Structure formats: structure tokens, C-alpha cells
PDB file of C-alpha atoms in Angstrom:
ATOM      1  CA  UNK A 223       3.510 184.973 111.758  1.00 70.00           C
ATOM      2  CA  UNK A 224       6.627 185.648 113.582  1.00 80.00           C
ATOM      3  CA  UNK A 225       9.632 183.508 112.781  1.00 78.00           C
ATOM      4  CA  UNK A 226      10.733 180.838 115.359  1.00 84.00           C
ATOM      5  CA  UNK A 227      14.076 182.638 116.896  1.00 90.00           C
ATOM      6  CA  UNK A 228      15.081 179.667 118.616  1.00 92.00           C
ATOM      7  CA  UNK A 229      14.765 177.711 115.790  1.00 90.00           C
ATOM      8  CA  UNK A 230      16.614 180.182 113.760  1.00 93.00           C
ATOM      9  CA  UNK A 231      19.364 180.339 116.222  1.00 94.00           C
ATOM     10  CA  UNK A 232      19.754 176.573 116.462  1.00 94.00           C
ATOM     11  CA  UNK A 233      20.049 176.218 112.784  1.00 95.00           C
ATOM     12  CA  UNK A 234      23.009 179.169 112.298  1.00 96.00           C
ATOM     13  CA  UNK A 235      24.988 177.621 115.070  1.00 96.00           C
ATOM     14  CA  UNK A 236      24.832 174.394 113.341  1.00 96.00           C
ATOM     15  CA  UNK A 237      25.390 175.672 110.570  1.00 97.00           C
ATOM     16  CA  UNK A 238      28.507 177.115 111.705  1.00 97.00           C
ATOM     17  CA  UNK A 239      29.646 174.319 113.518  1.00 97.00           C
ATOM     18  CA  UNK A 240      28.903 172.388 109.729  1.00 97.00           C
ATOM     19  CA  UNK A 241      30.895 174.596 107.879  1.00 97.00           C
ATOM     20  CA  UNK A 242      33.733 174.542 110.502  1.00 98.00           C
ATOM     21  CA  UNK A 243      33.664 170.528 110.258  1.00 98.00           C
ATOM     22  CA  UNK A 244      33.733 170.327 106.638  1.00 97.00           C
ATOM     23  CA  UNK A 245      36.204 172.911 106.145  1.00 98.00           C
ATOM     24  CA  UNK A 246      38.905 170.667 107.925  1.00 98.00           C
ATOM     25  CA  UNK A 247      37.210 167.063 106.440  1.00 97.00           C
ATOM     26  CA  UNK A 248      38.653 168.896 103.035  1.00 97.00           C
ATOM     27  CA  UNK A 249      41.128 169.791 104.350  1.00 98.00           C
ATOM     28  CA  UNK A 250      42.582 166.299 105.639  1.00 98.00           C
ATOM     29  CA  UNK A 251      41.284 165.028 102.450  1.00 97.00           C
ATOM     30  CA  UNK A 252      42.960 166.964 100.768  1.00 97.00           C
ATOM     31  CA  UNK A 253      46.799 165.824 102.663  1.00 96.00           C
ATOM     32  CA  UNK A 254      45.597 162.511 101.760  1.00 96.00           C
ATOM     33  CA  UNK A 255      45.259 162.797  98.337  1.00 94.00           C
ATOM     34  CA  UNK A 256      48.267 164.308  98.346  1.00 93.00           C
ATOM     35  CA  UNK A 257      50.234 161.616 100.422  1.00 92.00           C
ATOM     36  CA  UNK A 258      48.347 159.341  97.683  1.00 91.00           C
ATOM     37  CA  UNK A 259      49.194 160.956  94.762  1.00 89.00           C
ATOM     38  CA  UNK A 260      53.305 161.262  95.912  1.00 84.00           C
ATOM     39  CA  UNK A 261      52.839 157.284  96.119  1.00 83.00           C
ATOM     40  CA  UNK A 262      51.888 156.945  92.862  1.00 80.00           C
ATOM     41  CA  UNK A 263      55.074 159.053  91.219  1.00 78.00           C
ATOM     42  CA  UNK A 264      56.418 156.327  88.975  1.00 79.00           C
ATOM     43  CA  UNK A 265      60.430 156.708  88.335  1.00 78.00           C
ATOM     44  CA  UNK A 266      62.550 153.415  87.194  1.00 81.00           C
ATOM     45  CA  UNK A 267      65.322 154.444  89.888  1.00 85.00           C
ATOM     46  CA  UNK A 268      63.612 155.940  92.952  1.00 82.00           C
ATOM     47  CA  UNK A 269      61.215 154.228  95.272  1.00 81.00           C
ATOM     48  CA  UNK A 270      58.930 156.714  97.014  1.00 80.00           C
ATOM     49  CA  UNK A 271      58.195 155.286 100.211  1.00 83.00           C
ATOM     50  CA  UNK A 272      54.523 156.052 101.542  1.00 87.00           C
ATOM     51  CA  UNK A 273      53.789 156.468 105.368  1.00 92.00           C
ATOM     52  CA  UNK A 274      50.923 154.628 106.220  1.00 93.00           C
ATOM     53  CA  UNK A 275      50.942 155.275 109.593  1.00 96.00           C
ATOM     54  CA  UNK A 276      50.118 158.947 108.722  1.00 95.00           C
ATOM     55  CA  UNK A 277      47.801 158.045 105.563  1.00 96.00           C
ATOM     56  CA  UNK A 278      45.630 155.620 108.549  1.00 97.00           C
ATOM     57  CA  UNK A 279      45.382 158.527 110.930  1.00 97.00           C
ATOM     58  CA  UNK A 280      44.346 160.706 108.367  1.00 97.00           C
ATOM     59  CA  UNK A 281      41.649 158.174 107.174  1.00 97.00           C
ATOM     60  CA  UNK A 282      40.459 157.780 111.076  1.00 98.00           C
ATOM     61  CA  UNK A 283      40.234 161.276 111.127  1.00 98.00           C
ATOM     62  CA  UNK A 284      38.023 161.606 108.363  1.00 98.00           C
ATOM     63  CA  UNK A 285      35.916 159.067 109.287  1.00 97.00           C
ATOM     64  CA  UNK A 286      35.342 160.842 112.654  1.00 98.00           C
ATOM     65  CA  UNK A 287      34.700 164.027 111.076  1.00 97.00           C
ATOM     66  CA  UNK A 288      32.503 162.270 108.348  1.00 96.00           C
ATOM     67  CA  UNK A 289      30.541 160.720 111.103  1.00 97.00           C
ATOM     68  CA  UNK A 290      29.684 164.267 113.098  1.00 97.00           C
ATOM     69  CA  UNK A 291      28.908 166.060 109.956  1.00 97.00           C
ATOM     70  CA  UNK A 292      25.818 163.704 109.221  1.00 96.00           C
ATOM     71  CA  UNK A 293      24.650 163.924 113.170  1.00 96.00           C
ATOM     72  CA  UNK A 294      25.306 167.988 112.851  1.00 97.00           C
ATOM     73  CA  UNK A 295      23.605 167.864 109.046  1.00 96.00           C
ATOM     74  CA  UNK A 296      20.207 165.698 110.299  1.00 95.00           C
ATOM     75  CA  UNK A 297      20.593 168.511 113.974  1.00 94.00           C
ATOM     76  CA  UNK A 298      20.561 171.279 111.083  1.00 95.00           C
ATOM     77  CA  UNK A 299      18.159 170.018 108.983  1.00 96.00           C
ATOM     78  CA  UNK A 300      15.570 169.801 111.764  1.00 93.00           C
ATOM     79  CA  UNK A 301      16.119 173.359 112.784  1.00 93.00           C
ATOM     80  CA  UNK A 302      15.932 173.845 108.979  1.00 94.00           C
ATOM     81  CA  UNK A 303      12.367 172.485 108.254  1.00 89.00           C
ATOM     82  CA  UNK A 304      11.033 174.472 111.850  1.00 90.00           C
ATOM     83  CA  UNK A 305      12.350 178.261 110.537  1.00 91.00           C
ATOM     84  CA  UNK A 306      12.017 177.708 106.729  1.00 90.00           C
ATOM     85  CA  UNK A 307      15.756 177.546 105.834  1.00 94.00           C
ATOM     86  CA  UNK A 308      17.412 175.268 103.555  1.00 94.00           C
ATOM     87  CA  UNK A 309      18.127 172.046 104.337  1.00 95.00           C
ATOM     88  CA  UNK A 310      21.271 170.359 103.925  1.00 94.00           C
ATOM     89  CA  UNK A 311      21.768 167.476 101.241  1.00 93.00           C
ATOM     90  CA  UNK A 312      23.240 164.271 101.445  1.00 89.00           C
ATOM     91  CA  UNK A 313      25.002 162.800  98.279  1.00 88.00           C
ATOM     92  CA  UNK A 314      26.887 159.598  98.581  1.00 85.00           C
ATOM     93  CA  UNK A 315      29.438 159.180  95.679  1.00 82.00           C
ATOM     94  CA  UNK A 316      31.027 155.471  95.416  1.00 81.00           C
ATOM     95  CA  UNK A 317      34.270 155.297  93.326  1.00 71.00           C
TER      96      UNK A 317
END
């Protein structure tokens, strides 16, 4: 049996367009751990102010990007199941 090539083609462009997306949702987690950790820098004569302006963006940003990684993940894993790739999984870590 030959191998759906539309299929196959769907699933490497999302897959691309997944990798892309979670790339940079590391990446701005990453600045905001940062931003979180500089908070936390405990010193009895400096007060290290935190910008939470930037830290909210950040977090709206993530969000977004959070959001469009499941709608590209369930697109993938669709395209996944019709040309016998793997699928994508979903973990959900709280704490």
C-alpha cells in the first residue's frame, strides 16, 4: 500500500510549524524564569525591583503560544494517525 503523501506532507509542516512554536514558548519561558529568579536574589541592603509589566507580557505570550501548540499538536496528531507517524503527547505538569 502506498503511503498517503498528503497526509505525510500535512504532518511535516505541522510538525515544523510545532517545533518552531515550542522553540520560542522555551524560549520566553525561559526570560521569565529568569526575570523570576533575579526577584528572588535576597541581599539585606539592595531591593531588586521586578518589572511586572514585562513578566505579564511574557506570561500573555506564553499563554498564546501554549494555546496554538495544542490546536497545531491535535492538527499533527491527525495527520499522524492517517500516515503512521508518531503522535504527539500531551503531559500536563501542575506545580
Amino acid at each position: 500500500m502506498e503511503p498517503d503523501y498528503e497526509a505525510l506532507g500535512r504532518y511535516y509542516a505541522s510538525l515544523e510549524t510545532f517545533n518552531e512554536l515550542s522553540s520560542k514558548r522555551h524560549r520566553l519561558s525561559g526570560d521569565l524564569c529568569r526575570m523570576l529568579s533575579h526577584s528572588m536574589e535576597r541581599n539585606h541592603d539592595v531591593l531588586t525591583l521586578f518589572d511586572h509589566e514585562t513578566a505579564r507580557m511574557l506570561l500573555e505570550d506564553i499563554i498564546a503560544l501554549n494555546a496554538h501548540l495544542i490546536q497545531i499538536a491535535e492538527h499533527l496528531n491527525r495527520h499522524a494517525a492517517e500516515c503512521g507517524k508518531p503522535e504527539i503527547r500531551t503531559l500536563y505538569r501542575k506545580g
